[in-house]
Short mmCIF file of C-alpha atoms and ligand atoms in Angstrom, two decimals:
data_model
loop_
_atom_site.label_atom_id
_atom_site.label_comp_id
_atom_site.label_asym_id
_atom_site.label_seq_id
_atom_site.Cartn_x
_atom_site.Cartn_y
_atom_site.Cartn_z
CA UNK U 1 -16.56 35.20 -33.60
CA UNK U 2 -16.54 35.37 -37.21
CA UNK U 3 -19.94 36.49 -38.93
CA UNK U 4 -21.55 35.10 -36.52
CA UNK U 5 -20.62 31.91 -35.95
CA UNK U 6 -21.10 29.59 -32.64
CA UNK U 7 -17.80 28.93 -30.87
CA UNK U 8 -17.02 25.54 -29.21
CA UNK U 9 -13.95 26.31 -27.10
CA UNK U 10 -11.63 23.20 -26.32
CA UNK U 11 -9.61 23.50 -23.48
CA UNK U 12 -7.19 20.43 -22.54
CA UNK U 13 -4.36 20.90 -23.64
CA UNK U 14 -3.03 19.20 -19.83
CA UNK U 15 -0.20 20.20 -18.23
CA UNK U 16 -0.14 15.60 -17.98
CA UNK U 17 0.60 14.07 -21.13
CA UNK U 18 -2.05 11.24 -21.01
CA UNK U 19 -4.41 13.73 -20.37
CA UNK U 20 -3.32 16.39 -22.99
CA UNK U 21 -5.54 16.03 -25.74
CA UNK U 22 -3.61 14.37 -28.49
CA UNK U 23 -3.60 16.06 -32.09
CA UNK U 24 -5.83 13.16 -34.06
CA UNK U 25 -8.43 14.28 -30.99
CA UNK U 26 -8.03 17.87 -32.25
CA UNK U 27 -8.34 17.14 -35.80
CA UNK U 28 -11.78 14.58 -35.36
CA UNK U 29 -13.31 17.68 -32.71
CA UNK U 30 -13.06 19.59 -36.07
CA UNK U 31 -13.86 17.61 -38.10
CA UNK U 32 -17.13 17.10 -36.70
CA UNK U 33 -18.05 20.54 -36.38
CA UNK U 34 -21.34 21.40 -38.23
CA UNK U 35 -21.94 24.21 -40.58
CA UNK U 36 -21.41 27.45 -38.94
CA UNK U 37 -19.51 26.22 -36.00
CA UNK U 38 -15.85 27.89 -35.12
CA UNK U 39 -13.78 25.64 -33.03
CA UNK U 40 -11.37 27.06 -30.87
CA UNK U 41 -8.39 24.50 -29.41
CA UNK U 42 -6.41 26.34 -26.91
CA UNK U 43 -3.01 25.40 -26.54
CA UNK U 44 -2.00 27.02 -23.41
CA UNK U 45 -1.66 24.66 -20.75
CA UNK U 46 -4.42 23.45 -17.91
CA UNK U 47 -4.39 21.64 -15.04
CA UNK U 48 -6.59 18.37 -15.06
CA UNK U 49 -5.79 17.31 -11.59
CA UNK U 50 -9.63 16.42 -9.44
CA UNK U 51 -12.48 18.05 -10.54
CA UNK U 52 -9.61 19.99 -13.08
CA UNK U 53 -9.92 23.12 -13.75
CA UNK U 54 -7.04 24.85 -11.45
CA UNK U 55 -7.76 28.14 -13.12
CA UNK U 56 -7.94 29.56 -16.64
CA UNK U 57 -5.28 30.78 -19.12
CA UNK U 58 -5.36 33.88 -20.41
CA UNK U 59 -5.94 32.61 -23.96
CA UNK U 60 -9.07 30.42 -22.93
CA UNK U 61 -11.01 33.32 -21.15
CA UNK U 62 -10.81 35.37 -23.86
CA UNK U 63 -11.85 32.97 -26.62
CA UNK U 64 -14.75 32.11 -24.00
CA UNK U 65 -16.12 35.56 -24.60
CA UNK U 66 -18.12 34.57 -27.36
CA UNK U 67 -18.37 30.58 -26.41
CA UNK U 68 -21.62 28.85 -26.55
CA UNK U 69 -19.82 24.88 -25.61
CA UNK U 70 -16.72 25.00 -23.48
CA UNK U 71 -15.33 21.33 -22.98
CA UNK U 72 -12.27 21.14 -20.46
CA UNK U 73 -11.39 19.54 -17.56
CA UNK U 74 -14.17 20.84 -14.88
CA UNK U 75 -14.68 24.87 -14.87
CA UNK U 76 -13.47 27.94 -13.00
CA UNK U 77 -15.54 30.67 -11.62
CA UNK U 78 -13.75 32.84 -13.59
CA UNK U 79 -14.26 31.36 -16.90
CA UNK U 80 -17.95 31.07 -16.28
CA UNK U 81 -17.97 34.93 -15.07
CA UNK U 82 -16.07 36.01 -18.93
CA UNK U 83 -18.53 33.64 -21.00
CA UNK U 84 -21.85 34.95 -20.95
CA UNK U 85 -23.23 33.20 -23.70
CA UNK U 86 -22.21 29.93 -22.78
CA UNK U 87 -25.13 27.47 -22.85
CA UNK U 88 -23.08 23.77 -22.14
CA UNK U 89 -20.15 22.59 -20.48
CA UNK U 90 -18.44 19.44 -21.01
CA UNK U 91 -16.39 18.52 -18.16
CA UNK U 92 -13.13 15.87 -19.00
CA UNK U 93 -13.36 14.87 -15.45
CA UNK U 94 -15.69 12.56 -13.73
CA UNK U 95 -16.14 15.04 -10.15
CA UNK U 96 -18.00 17.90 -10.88
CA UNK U 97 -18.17 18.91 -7.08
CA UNK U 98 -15.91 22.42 -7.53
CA UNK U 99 -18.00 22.85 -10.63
CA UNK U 100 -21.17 23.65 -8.90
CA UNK U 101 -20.66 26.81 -7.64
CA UNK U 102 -23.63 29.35 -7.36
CA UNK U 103 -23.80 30.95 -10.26
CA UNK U 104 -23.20 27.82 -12.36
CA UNK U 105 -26.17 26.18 -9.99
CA UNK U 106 -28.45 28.58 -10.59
CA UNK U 107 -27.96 29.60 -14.27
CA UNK U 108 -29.43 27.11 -16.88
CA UNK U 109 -26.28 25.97 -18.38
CA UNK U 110 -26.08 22.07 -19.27
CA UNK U 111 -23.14 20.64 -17.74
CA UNK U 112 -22.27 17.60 -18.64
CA UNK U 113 -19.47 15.25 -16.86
CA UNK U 114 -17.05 11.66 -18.21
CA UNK U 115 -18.68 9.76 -15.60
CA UNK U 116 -17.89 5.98 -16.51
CA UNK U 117 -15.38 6.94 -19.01
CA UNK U 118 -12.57 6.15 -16.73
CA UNK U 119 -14.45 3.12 -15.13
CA UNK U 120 -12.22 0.24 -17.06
CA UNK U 121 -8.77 1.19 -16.07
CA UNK U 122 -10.29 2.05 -12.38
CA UNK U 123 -11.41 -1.33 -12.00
CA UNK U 124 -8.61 -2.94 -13.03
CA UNK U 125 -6.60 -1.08 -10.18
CA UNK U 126 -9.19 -2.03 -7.44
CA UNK U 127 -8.62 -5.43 -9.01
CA UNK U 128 -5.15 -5.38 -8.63
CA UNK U 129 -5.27 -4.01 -5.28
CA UNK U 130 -7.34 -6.27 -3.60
CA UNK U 131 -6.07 -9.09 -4.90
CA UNK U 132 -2.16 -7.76 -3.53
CA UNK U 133 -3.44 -7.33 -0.13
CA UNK U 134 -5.43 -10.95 -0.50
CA UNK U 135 -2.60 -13.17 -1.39
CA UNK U 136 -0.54 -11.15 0.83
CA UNK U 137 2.23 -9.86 -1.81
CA UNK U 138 2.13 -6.65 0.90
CA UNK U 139 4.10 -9.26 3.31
CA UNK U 140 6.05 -10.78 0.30
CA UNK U 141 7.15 -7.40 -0.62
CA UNK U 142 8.43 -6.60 2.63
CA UNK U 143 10.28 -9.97 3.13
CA UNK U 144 11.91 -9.45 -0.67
CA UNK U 145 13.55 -6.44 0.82
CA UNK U 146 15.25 -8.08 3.75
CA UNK U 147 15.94 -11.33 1.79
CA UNK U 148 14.01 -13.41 3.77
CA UNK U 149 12.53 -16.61 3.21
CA UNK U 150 9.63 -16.99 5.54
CA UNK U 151 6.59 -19.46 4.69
CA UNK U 152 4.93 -18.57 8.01
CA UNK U 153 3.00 -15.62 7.86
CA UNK U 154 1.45 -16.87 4.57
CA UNK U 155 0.70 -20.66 6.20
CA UNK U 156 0.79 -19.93 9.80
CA UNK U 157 -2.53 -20.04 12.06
CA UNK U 158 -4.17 -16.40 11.60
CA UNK U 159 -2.73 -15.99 8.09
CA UNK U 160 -4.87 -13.66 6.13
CA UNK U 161 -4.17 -15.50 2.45
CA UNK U 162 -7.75 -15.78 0.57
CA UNK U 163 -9.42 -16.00 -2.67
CA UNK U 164 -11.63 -13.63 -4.00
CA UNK U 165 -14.48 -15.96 -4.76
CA UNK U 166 -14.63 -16.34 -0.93
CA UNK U 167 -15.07 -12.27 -0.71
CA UNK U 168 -18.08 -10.59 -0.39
CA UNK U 169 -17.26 -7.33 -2.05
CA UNK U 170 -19.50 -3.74 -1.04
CA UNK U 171 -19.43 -1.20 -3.62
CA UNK U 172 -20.42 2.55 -2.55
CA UNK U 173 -21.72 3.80 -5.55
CA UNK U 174 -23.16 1.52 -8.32
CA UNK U 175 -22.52 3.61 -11.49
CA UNK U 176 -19.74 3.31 -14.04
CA UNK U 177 -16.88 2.49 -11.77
CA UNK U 178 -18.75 0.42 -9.53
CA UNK U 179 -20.41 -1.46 -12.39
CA UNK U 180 -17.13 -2.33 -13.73
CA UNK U 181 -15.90 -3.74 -10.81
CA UNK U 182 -18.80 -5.85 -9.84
CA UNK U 183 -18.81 -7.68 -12.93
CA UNK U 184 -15.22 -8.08 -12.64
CA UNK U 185 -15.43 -9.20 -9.08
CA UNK U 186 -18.76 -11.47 -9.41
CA UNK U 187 -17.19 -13.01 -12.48
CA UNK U 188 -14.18 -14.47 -10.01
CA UNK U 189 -16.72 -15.76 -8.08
CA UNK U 190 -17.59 -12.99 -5.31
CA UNK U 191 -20.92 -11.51 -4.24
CA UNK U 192 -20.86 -8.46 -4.65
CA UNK U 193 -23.50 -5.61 -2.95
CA UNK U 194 -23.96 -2.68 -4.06
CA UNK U 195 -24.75 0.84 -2.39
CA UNK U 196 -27.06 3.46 -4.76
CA UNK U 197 -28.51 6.83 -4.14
CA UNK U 198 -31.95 5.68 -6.22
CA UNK U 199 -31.78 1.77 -5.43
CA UNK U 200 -35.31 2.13 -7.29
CA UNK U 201 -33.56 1.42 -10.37
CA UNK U 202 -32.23 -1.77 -9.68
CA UNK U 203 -29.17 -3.71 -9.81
CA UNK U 204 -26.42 -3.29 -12.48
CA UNK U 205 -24.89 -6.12 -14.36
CA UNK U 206 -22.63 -8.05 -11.43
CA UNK U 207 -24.44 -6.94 -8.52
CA UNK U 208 -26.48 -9.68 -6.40
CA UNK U 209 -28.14 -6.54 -5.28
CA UNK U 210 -28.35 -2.91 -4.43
CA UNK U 211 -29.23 -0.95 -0.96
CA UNK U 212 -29.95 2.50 -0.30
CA UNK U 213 -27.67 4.81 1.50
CA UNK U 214 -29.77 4.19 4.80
CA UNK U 215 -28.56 0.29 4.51
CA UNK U 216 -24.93 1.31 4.49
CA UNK U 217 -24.58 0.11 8.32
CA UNK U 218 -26.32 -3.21 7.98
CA UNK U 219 -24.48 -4.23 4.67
CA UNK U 220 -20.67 -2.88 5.79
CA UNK U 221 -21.07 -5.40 8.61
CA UNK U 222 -20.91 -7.88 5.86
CA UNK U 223 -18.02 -6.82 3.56
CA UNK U 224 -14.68 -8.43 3.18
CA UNK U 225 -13.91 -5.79 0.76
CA UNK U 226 -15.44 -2.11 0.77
CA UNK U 227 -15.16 -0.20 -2.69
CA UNK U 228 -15.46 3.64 -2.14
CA UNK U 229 -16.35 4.53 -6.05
CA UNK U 230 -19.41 7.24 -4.78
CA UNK U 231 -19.01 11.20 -6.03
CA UNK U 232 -18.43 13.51 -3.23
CA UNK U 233 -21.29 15.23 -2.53
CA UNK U 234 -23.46 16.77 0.67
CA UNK U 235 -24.50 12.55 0.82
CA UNK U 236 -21.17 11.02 1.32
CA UNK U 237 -18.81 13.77 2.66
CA UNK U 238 -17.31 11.84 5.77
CA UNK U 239 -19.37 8.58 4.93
CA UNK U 240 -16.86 6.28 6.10
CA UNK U 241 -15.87 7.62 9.56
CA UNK U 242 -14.45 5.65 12.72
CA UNK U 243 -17.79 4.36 13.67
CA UNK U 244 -18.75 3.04 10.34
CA UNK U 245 -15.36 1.27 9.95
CA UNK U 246 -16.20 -0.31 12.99
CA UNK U 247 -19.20 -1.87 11.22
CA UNK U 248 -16.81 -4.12 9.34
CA UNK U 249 -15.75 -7.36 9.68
CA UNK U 250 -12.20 -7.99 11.13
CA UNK U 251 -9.36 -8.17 8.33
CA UNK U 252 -11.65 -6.22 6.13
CA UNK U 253 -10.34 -4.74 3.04
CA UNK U 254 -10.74 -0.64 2.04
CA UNK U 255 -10.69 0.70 -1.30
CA UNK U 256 -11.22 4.44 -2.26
CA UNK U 257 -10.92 5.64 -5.66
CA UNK U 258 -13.28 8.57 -5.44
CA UNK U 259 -12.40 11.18 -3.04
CA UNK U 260 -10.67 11.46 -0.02
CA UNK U 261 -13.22 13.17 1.58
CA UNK U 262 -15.44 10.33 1.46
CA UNK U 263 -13.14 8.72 4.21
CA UNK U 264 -11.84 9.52 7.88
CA UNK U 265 -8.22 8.75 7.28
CA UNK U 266 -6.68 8.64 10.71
CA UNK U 267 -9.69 6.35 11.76
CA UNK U 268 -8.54 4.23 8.50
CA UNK U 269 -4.97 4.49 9.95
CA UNK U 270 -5.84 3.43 13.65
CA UNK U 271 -7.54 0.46 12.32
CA UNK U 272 -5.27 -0.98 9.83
CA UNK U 273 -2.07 -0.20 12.46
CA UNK U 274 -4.15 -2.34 15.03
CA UNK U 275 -5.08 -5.02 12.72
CA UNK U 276 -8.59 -4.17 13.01
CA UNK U 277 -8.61 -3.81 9.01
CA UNK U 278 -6.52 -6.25 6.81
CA UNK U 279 -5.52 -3.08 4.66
CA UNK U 280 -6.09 -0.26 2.17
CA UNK U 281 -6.09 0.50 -1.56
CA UNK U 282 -6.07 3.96 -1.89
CA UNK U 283 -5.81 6.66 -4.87
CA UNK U 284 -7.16 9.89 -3.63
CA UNK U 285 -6.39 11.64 -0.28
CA UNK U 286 -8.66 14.04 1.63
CA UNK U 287 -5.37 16.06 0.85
CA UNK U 288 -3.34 15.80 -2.53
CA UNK U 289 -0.53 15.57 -2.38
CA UNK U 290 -0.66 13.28 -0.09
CA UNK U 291 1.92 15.45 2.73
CA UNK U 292 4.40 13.83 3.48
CA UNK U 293 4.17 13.60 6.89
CA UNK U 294 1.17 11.67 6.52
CA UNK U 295 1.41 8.02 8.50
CA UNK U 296 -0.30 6.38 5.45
CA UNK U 297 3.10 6.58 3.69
CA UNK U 298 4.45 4.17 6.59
CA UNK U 299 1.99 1.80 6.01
CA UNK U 300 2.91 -1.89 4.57
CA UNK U 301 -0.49 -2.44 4.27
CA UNK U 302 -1.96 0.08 2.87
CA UNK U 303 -1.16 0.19 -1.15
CA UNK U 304 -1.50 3.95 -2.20
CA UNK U 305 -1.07 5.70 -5.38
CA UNK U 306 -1.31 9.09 -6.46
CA UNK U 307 -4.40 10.05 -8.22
CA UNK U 308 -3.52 7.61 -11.59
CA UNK U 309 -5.86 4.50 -11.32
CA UNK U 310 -7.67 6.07 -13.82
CA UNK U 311 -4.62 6.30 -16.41
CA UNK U 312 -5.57 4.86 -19.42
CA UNK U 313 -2.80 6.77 -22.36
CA UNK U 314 -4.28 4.39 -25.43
CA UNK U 315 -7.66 4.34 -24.67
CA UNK U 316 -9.32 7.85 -22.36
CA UNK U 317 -9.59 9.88 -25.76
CA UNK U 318 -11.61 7.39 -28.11
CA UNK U 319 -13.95 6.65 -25.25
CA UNK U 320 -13.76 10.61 -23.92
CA UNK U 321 -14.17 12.25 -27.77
CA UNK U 322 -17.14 9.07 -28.64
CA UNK U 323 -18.91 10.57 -25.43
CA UNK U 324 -18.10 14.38 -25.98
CA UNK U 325 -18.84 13.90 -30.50
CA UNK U 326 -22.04 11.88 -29.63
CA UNK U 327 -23.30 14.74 -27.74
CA UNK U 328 -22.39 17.30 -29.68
CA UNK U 329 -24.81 16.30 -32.51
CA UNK U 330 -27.56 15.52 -29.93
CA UNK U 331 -26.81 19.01 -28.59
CA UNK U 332 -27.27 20.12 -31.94
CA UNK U 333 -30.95 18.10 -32.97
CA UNK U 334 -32.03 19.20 -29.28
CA UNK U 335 -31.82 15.54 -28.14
CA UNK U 336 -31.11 14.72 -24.76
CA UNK U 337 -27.27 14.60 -23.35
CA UNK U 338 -25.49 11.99 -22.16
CA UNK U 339 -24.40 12.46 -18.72
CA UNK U 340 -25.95 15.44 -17.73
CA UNK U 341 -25.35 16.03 -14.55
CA UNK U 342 -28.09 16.70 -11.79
CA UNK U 343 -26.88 19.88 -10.31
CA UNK U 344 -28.97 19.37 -6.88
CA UNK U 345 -28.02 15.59 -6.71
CA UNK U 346 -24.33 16.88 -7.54
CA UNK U 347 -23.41 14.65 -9.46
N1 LIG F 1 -9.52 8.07 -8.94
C1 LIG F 1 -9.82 8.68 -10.07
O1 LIG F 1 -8.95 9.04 -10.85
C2 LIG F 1 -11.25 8.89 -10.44
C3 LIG F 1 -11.61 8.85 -11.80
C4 LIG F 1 -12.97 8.94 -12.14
C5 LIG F 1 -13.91 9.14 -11.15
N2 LIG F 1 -13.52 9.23 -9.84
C6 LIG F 1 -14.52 9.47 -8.78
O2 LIG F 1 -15.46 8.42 -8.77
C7 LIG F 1 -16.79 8.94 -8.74
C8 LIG F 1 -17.73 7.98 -9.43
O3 LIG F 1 -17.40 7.87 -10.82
P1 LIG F 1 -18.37 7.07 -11.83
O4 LIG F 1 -17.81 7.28 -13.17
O5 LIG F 1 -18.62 5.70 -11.35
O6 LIG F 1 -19.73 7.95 -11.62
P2 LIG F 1 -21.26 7.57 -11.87
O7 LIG F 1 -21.36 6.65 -13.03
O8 LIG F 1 -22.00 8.86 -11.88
O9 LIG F 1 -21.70 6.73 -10.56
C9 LIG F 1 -21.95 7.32 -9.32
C10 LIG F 1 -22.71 6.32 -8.44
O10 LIG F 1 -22.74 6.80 -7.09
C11 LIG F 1 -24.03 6.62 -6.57
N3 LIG F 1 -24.33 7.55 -5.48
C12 LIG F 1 -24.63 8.87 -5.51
N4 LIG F 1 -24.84 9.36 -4.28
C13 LIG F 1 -24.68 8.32 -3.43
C14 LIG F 1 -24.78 8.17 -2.02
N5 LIG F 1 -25.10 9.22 -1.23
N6 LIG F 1 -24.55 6.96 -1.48
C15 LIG F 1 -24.25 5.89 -2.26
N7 LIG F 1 -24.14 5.97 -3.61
C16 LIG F 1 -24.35 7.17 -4.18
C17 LIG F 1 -24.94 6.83 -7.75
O11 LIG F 1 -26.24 6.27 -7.47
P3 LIG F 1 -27.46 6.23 -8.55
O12 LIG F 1 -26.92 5.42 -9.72
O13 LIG F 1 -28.53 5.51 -7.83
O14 LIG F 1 -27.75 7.62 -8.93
C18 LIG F 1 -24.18 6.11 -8.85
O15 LIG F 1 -24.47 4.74 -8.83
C19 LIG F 1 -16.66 10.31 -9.43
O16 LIG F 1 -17.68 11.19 -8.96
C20 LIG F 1 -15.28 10.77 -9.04
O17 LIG F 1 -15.32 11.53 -7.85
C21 LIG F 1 -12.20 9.10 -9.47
#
């Protein structure tokens, strides 16, 4: 670095082009650097798939010699290993589980993450979703193919058409994504519960109310429609196995937009094939891609997408660069971060 000066390394230059940090993004990032500050915007690509960070270019790792702030999407060991004056992270990404690996858990580096930054376009998706699989467009889908006109499985006795002011809705996780969709939810009309790791702190705007992880059971046996919208961490790896499933009502609804590993997907499968479970909404896959040979693809049902309910192209970088600017100048008077993560909460 140049007499001196502290280097903010920007690294998202995504290999997606919503994601790719556009050039007005570049241009405000330095245009808000202070007095004495060098900003570095790689250009060689990066993945921002996940957590992001796939691995590190070349370029990046050397410029991160000298770094002090590295912003990308999420971190790689190796990165962290070539950048030993690095004192914050800004991850681009909302998961920070592959971020938290030991020696970025034990040094004393801030990490910060865009939890809630995605949480508008998310919602809408869950929105969209659940209301598909409630008025039944799966079946209308199906029928448009074969050119069939058939009023009976939307009118006949054991029709599953409803409304989603009828719905109570159960949110796992209550932060930004699950906030979003509550109010969106309760505003139609539905109850919504939601599911927090520090219920202590009450219930967000939209929620009726909030229960601890230890009330999952008892409130899943009350859910038309479950929301998966929890990080993945040592708390809710393999939450919502066969047994909890079974906890839900018949011709429930289940939504996961946070990871795949929250979720026992051939227990999901048995259950919607049966007719146990109405159906699924699902972005993320305990395995992505989603292989092929996966029966979820076969599945009327179940309404999948890969990885994008978070795609946002006119909106992610005001929302990501007012999050990442605002702390940069708190970083700077020694205020306290947004979004800091809690690197033994993980998350
Ligand atoms: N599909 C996508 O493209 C996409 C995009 C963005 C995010 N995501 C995923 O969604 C997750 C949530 O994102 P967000 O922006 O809503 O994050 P957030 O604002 O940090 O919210 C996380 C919420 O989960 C709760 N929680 C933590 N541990 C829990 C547990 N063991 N049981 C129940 N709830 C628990 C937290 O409780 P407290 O509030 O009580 O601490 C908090 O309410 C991310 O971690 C990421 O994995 C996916």
């Amino acid at each position: 670095v140049s007499g001196g000066a502290r280097r903010l390394v920007v690294d998202l230059a995504s290999t997606s082009r919503n994601w790719s940090l556009p050039a007005w993004g570049a241009e405000r990032i330095r245009a808000a650097a202070p007095p004495g500050w060098e900003v570095h915007v790689a250009t060689s690509s990066t993945s921002s798939d996940g957590d992001g960070s796939g691995g590190t270019a070349p370029e990046v790792l050397e410029a991160a010699g000298d770094a002090e702030v590295y912003f990308g999407f999420g971190l790689s060991e190796a990165l962290f290993a070539a950048a030993p004056r690095l004192r914050w992270v800004h991850s681009a990404s909302a998961g920070v589980g592959s971020l938290l690996f030991p020696a970025m858990r034990a040094s004393d580096v801030l990490l910060t993450n865009s939890a809630g930054v995605m949480a508008d376009p998310i919602a809408e998706h869950i929105l969209g979703g659940v209301i598909f699989l409630l008025r039944a467009m799966d079946v209308a889908v199906e029928q448009q193919r074969r050119r069939e006109w058939n009023k009976a499985p939307f009118v006949a006795e054991g029709a599953t058409v409803r409304e989603v002011g009828e719905c109570r809705i159960l949110v796992v996780g209550a932060g930004g994504i699950g906030t979003a969709v509550a109010r969106r939810f309760s505003a139609m009309g539905a109850r919504c519960t939601g599911v927090r790791r520090r219920p202590e702190l009450g219930a967000p705007d939209g929620f009726e109310r909030v229960v601890a992880p230890d009330g999952l059971e008892e409130a899943l046996r009350e859910a038309d429609v479950l929301v998966l919208c929890a990080p993945l961490t040592e708390g809710t790896r393999g939450l919502l196995d066969g047994r909890r499933l079974d906890c839900l009502p018949t011709g429930a609804i289940v939504v996961n937009v946070a990871r795949g590993s929250l979720l026992d997907e051939e227990a999901l499968v048995e259950r919607v094939r049966s007719g146990r479970l109405r159906g699924a909404v699902l972005d993320v896959f305990r395995q992505e891609p989603l292989p092929a040979e996966s029966p979820l693809w076969g599945l009327p049902q179940v309404l999948l997408t890969p990885h994008v309910a978070a795609v946002s192209p006119r909106r992610f970088w005001e929302r990501e660069l007012e999050l990442f600017l605002g702390n940069w100048s708190r970083y700077q008077s020694g205020a306290p971060l947004a979004n800091l993560v809690d690197k033994d909460a993980g998350y």
